[in-house]
mmCIF file of N, CA and C in Angstrom:
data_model
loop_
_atom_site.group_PDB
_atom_site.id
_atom_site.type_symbol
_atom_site.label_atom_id
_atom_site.label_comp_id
_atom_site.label_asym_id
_atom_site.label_seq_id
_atom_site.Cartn_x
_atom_site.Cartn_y
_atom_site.Cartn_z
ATOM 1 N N UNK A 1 4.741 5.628 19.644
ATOM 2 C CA UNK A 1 4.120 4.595 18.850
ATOM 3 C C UNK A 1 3.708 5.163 17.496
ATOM 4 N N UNK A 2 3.886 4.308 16.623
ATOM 5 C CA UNK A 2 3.538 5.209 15.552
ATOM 6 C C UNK A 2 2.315 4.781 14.856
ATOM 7 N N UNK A 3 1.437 5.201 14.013
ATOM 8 C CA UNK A 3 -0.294 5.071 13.779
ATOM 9 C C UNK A 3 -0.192 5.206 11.918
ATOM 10 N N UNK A 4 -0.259 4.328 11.651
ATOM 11 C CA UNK A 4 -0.876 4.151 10.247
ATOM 12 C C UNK A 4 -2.453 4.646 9.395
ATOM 13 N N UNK A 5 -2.501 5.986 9.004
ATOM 14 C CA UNK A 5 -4.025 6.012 7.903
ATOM 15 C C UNK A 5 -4.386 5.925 7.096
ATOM 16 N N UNK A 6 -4.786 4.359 6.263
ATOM 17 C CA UNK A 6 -4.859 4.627 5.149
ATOM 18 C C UNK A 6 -6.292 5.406 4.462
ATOM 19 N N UNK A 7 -6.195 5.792 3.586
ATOM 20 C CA UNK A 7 -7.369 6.645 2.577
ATOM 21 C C UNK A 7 -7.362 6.667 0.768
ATOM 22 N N UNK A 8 -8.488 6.490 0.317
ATOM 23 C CA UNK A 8 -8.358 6.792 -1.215
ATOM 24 C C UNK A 8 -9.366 5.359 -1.593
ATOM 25 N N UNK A 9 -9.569 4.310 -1.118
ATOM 26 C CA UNK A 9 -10.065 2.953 -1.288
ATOM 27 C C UNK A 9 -11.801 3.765 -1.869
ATOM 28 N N UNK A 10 -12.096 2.443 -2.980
ATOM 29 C CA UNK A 10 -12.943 2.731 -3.197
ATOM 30 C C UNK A 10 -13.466 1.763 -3.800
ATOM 31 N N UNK A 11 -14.767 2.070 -4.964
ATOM 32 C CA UNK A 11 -15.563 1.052 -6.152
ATOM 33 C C UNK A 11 -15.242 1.716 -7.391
ATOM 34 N N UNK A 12 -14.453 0.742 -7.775
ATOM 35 C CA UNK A 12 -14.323 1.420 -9.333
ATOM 36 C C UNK A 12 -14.261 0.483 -10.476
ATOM 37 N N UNK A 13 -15.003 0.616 -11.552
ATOM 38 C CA UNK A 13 -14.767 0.268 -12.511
ATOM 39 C C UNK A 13 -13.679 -0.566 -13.283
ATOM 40 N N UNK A 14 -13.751 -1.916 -13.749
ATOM 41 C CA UNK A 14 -12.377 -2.303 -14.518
ATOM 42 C C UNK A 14 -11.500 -1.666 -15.364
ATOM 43 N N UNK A 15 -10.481 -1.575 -15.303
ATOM 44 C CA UNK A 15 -9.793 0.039 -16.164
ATOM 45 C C UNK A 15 -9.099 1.019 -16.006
ATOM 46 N N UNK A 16 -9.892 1.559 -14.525
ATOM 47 C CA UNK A 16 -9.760 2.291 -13.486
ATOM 48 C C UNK A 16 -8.397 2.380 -13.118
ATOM 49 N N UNK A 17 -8.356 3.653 -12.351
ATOM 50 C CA UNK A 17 -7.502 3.961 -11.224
ATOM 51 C C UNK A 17 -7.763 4.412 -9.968
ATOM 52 N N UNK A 18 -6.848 4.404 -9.229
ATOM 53 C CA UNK A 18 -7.289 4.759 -7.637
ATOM 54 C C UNK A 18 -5.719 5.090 -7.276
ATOM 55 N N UNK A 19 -5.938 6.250 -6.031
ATOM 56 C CA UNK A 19 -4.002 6.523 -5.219
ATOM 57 C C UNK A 19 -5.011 6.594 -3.849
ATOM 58 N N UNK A 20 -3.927 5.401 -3.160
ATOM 59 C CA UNK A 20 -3.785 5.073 -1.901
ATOM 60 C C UNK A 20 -2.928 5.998 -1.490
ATOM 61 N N UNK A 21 -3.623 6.672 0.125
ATOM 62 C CA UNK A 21 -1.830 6.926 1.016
ATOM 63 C C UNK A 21 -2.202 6.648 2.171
ATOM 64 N N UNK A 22 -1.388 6.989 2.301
ATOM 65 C CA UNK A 22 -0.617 6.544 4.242
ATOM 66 C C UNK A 22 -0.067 7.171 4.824
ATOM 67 N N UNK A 23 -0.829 8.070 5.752
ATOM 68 C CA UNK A 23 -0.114 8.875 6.542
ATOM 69 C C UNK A 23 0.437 8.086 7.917
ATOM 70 N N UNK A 24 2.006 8.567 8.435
ATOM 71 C CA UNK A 24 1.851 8.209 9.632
ATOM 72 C C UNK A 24 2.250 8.859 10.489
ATOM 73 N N UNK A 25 1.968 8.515 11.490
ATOM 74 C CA UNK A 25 2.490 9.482 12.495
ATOM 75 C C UNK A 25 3.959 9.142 13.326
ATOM 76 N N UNK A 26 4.600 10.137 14.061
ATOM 77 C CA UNK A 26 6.241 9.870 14.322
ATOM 78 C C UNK A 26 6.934 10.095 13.747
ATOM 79 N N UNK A 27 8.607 9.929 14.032
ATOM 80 C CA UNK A 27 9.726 10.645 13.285
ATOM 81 C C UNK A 27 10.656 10.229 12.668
ATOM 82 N N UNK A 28 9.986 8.626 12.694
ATOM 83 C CA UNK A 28 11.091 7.441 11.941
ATOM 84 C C UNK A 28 10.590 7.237 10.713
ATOM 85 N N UNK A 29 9.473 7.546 10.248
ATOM 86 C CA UNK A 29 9.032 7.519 8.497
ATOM 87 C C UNK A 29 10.291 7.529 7.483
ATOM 88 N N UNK A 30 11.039 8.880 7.835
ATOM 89 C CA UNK A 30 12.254 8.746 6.613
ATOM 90 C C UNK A 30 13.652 7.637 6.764
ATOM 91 N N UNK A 31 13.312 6.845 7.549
ATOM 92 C CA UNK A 31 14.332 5.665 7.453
ATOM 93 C C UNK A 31 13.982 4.461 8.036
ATOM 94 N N UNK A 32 12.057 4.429 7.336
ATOM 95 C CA UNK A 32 11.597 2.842 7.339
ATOM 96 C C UNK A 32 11.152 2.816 6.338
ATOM 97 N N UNK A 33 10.847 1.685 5.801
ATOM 98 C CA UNK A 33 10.717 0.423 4.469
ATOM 99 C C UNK A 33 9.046 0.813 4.940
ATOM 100 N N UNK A 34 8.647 0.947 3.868
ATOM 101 C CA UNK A 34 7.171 1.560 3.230
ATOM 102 C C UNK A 34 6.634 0.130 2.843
ATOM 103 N N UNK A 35 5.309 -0.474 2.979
ATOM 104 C CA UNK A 35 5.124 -1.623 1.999
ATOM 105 C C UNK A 35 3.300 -1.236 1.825
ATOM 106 N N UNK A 36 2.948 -1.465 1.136
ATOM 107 C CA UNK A 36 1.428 -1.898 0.490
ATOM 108 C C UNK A 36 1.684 -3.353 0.350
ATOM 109 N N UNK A 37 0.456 -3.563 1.592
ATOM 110 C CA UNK A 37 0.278 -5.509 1.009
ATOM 111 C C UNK A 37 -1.326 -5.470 0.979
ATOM 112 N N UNK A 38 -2.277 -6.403 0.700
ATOM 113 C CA UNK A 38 -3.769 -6.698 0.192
ATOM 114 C C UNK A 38 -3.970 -7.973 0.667
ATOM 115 N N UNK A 39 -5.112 -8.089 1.157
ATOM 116 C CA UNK A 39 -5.636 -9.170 1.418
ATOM 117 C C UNK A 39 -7.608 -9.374 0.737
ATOM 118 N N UNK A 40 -7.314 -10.485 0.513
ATOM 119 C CA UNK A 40 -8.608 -10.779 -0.856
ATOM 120 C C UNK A 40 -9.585 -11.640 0.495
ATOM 121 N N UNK A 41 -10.473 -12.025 0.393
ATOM 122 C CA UNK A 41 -11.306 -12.597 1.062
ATOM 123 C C UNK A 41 -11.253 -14.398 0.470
ATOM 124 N N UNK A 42 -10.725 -15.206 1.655
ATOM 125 C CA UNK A 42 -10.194 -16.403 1.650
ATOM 126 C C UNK A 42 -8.938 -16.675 1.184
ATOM 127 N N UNK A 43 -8.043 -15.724 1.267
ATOM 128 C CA UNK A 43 -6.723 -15.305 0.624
ATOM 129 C C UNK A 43 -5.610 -14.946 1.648
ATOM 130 N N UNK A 44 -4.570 -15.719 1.581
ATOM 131 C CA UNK A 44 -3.423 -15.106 2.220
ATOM 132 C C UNK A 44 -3.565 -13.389 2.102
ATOM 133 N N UNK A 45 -2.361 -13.136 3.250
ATOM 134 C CA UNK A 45 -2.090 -10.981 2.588
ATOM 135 C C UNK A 45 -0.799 -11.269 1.961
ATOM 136 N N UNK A 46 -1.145 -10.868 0.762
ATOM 137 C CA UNK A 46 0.375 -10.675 0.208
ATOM 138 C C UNK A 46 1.277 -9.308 0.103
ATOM 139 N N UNK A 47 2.108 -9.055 -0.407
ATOM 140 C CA UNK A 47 2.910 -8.203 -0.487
ATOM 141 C C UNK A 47 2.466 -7.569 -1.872
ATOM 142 N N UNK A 48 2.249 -6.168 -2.075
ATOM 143 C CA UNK A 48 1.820 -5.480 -3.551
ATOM 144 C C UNK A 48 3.290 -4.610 -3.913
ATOM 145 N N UNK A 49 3.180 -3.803 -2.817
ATOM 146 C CA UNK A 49 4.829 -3.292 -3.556
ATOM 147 C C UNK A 49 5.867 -2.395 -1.959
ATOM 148 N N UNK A 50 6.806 -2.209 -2.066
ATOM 149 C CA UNK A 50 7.711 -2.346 -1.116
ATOM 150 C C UNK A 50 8.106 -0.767 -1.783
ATOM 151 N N UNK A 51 9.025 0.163 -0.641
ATOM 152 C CA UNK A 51 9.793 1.025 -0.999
ATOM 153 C C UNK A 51 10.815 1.349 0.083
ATOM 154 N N UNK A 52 11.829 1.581 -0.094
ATOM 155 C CA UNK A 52 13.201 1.366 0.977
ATOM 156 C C UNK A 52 13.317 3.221 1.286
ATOM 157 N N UNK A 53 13.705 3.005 2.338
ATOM 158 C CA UNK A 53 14.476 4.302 2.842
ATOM 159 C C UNK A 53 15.321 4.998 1.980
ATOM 160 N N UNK A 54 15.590 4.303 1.174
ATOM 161 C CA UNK A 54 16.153 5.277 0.066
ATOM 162 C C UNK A 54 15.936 5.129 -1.300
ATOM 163 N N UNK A 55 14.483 4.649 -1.354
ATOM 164 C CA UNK A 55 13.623 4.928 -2.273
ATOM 165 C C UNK A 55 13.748 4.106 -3.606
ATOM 166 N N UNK A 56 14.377 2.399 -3.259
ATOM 167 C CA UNK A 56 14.763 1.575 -3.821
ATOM 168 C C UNK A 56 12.656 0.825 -3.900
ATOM 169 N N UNK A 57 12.352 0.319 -4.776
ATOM 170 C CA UNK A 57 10.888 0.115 -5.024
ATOM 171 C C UNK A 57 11.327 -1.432 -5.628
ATOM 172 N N UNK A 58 10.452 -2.510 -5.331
ATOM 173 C CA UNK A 58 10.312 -3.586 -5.581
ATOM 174 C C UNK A 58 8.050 -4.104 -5.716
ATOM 175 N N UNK A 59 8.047 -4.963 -6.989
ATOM 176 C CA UNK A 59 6.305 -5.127 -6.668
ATOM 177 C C UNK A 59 6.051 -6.590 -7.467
ATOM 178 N N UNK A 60 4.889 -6.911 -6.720
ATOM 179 C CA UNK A 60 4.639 -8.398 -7.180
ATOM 180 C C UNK A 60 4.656 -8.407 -8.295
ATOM 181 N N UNK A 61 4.890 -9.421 -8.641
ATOM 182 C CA UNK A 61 4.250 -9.492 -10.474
ATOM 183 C C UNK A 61 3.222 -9.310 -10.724
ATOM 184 N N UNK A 62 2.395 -9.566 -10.128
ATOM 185 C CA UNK A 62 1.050 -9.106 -10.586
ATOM 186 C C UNK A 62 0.216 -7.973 -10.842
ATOM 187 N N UNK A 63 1.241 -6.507 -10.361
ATOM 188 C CA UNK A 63 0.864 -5.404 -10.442
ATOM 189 C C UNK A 63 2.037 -4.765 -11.004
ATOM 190 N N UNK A 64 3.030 -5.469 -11.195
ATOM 191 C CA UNK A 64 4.336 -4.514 -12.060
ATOM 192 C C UNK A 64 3.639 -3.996 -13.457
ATOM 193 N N UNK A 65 4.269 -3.015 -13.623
ATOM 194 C CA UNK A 65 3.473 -2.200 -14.732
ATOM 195 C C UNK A 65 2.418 -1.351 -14.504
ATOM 196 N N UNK A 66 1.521 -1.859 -13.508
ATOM 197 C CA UNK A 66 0.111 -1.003 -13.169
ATOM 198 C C UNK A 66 0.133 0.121 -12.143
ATOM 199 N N UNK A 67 1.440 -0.660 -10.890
ATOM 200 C CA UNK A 67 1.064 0.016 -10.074
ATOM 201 C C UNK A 67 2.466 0.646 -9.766
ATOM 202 N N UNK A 68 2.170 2.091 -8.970
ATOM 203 C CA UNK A 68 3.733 2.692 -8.695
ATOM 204 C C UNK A 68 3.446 2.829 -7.335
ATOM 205 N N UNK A 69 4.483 2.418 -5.977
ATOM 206 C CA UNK A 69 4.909 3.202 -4.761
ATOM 207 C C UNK A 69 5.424 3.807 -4.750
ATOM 208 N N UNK A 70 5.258 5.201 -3.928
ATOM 209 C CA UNK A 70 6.337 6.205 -3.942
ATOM 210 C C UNK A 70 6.206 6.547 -2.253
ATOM 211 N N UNK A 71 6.941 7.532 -2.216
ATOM 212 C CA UNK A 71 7.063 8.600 -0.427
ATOM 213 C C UNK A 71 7.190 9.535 -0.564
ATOM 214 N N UNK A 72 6.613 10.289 -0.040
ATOM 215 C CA UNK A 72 7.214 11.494 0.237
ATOM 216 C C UNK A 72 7.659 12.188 2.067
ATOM 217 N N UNK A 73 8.823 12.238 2.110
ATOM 218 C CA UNK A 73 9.119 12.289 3.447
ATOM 219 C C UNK A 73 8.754 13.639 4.047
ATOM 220 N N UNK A 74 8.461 14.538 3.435
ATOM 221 C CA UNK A 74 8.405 16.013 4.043
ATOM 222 C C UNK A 74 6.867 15.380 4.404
ATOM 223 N N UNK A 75 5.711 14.842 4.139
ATOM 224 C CA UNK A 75 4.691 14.930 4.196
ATOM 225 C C UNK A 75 4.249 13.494 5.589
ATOM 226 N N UNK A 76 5.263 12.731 5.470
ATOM 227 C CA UNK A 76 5.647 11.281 6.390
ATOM 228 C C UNK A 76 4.234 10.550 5.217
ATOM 229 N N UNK A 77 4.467 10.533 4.170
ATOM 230 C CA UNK A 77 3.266 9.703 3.750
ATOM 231 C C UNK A 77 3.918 8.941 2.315
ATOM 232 N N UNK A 78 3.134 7.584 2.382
ATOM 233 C CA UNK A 78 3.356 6.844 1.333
ATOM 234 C C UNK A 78 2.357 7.024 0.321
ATOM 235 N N UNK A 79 1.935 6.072 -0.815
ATOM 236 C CA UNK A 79 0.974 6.476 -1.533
ATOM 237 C C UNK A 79 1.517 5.147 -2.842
ATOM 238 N N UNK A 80 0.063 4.621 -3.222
ATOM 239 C CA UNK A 80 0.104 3.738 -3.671
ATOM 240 C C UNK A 80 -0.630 3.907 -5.277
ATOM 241 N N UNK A 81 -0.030 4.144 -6.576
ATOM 242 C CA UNK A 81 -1.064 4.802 -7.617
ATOM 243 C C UNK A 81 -1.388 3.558 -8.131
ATOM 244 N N UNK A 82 -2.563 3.103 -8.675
ATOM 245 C CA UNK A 82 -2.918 2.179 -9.204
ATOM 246 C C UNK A 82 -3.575 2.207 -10.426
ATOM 247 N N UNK A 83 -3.121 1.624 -11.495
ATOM 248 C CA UNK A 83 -3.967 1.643 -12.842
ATOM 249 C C UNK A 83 -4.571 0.917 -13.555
ATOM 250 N N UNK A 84 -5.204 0.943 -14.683
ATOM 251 C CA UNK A 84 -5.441 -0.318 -15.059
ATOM 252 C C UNK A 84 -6.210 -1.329 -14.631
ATOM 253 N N UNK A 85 -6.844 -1.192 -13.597
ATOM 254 C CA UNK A 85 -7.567 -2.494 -12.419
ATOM 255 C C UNK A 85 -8.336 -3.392 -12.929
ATOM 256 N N UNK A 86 -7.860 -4.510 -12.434
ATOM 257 C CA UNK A 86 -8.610 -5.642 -12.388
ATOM 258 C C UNK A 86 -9.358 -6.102 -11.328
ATOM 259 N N UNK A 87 -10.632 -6.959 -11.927
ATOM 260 C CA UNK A 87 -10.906 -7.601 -10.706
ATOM 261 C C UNK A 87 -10.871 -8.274 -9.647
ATOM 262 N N UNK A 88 -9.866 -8.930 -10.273
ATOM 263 C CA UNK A 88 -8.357 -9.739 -9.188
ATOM 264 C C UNK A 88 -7.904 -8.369 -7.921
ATOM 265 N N UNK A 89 -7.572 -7.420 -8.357
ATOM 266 C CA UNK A 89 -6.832 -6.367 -7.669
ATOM 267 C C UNK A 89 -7.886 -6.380 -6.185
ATOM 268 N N UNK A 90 -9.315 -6.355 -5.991
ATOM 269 C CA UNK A 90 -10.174 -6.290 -5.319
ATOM 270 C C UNK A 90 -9.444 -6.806 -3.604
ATOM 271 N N UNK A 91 -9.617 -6.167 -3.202
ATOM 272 C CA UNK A 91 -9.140 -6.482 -1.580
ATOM 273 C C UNK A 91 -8.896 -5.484 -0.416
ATOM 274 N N UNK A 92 -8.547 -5.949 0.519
ATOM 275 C CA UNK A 92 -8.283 -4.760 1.409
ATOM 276 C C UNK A 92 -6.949 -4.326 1.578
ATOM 277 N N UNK A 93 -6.494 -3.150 1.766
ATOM 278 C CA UNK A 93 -5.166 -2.710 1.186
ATOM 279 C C UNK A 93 -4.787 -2.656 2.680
ATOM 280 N N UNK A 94 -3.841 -2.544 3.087
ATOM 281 C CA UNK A 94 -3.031 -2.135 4.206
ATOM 282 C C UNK A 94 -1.512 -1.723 4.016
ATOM 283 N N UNK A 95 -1.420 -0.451 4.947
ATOM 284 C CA UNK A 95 0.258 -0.007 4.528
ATOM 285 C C UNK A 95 0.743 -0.082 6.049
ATOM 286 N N UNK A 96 1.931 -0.718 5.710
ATOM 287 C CA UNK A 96 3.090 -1.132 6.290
ATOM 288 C C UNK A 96 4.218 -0.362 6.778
ATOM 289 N N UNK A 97 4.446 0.091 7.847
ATOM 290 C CA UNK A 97 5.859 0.495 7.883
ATOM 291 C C UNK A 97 6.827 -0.103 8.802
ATOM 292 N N UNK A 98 7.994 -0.569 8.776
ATOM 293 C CA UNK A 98 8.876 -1.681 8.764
ATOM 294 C C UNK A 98 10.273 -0.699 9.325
ATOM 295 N N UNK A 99 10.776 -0.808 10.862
ATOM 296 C CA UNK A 99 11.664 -0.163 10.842
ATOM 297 C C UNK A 99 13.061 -0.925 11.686
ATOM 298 N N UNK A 100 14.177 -1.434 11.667
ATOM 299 C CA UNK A 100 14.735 -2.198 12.605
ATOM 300 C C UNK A 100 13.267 -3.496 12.735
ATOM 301 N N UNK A 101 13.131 -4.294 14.002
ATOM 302 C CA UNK A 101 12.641 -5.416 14.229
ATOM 303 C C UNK A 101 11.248 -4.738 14.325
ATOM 304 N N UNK A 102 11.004 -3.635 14.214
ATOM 305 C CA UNK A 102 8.976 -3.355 14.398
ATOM 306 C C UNK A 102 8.477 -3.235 13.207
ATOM 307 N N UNK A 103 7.263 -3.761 13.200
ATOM 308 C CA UNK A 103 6.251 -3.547 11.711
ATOM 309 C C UNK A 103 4.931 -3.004 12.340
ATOM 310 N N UNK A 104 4.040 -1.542 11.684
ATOM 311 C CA UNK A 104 3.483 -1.194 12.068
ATOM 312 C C UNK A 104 2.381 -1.001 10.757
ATOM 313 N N UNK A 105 1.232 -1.664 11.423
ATOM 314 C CA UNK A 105 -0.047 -1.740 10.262
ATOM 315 C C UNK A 105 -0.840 -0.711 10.396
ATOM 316 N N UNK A 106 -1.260 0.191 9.130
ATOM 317 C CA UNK A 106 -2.589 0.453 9.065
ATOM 318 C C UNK A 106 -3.393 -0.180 9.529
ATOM 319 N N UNK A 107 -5.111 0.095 9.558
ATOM 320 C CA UNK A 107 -6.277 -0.597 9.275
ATOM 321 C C UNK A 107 -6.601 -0.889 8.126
ATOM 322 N N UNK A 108 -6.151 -0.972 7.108
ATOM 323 C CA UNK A 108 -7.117 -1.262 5.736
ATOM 324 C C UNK A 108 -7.663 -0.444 5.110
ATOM 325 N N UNK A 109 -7.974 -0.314 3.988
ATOM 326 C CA UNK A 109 -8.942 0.179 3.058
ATOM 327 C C UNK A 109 -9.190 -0.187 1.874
ATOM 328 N N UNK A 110 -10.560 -0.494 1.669
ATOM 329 C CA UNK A 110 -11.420 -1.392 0.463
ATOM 330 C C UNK A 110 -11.269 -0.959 -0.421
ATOM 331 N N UNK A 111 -10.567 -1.777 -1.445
ATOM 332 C CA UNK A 111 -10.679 -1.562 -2.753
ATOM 333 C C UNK A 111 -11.474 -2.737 -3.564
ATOM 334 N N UNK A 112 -12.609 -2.012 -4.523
ATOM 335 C CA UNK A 112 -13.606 -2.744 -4.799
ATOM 336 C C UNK A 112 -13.262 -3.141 -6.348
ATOM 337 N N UNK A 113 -12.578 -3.658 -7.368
ATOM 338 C CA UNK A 113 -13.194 -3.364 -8.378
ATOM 339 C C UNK A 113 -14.072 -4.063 -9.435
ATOM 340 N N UNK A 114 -15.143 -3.260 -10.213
ATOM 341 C CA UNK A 114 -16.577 -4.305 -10.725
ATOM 342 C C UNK A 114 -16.005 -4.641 -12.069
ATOM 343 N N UNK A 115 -16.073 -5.972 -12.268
ATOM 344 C CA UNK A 115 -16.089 -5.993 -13.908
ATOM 345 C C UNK A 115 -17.088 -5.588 -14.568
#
């Protein structure tokens, strides 16, 4: 089974930056689909940004430009850099990993940010 951790969530300032990652555990990391999605309070979870097994990257509009996904497979961890933040951005982050028909969630981690 494989176990999602995310870490890096915090309170920060409008402006700001913050790097999310995601460690996981198991041996299928280097040929599953990576995703960061957020969920806002009274808000669908949407999708923030996606990264493919072979390191093809797709991200909402709303964070293109700000934010980068990347992987690194020697480490089995994703990582989410974020810049620029808005107060919109504010939510709970969760990382995703997506392999054949299984999707396996983190728990979350708060990202706060104050105008």
């Amino acid at each position: 089974q494989v176990q999602l951790v995310e870490s890096g969530g915090g309170l920060v300032q409008a402006g700001g930056s913050l790097r999310l990652s995601c460690v996981a555990s198991g041996s299928i990391f280097s040929i599953a689909t990576m995703g960061w999605y957020r969920q806002a309070p009274g808000k669908q979870r949407e999708l923030v940004a996606v990264i493919t097994s072979g390191g093809s990257t797709n991200y909402a509009d709303s964070v293109k430009g700000r934010f980068t996904i990347s992987r690194d497979n020697a480490k089995n961890t994703a990582y989410l850099e974020m810049t620029s933040l808005k107060p919109e951005d504010t939510a709970v982050y969760y990382c995703n990993l997506g392999v054949a028909c299984e999707n396996y969630w983190g728990q979350g981690t708060q990202v706060t940010v104050a105008s």
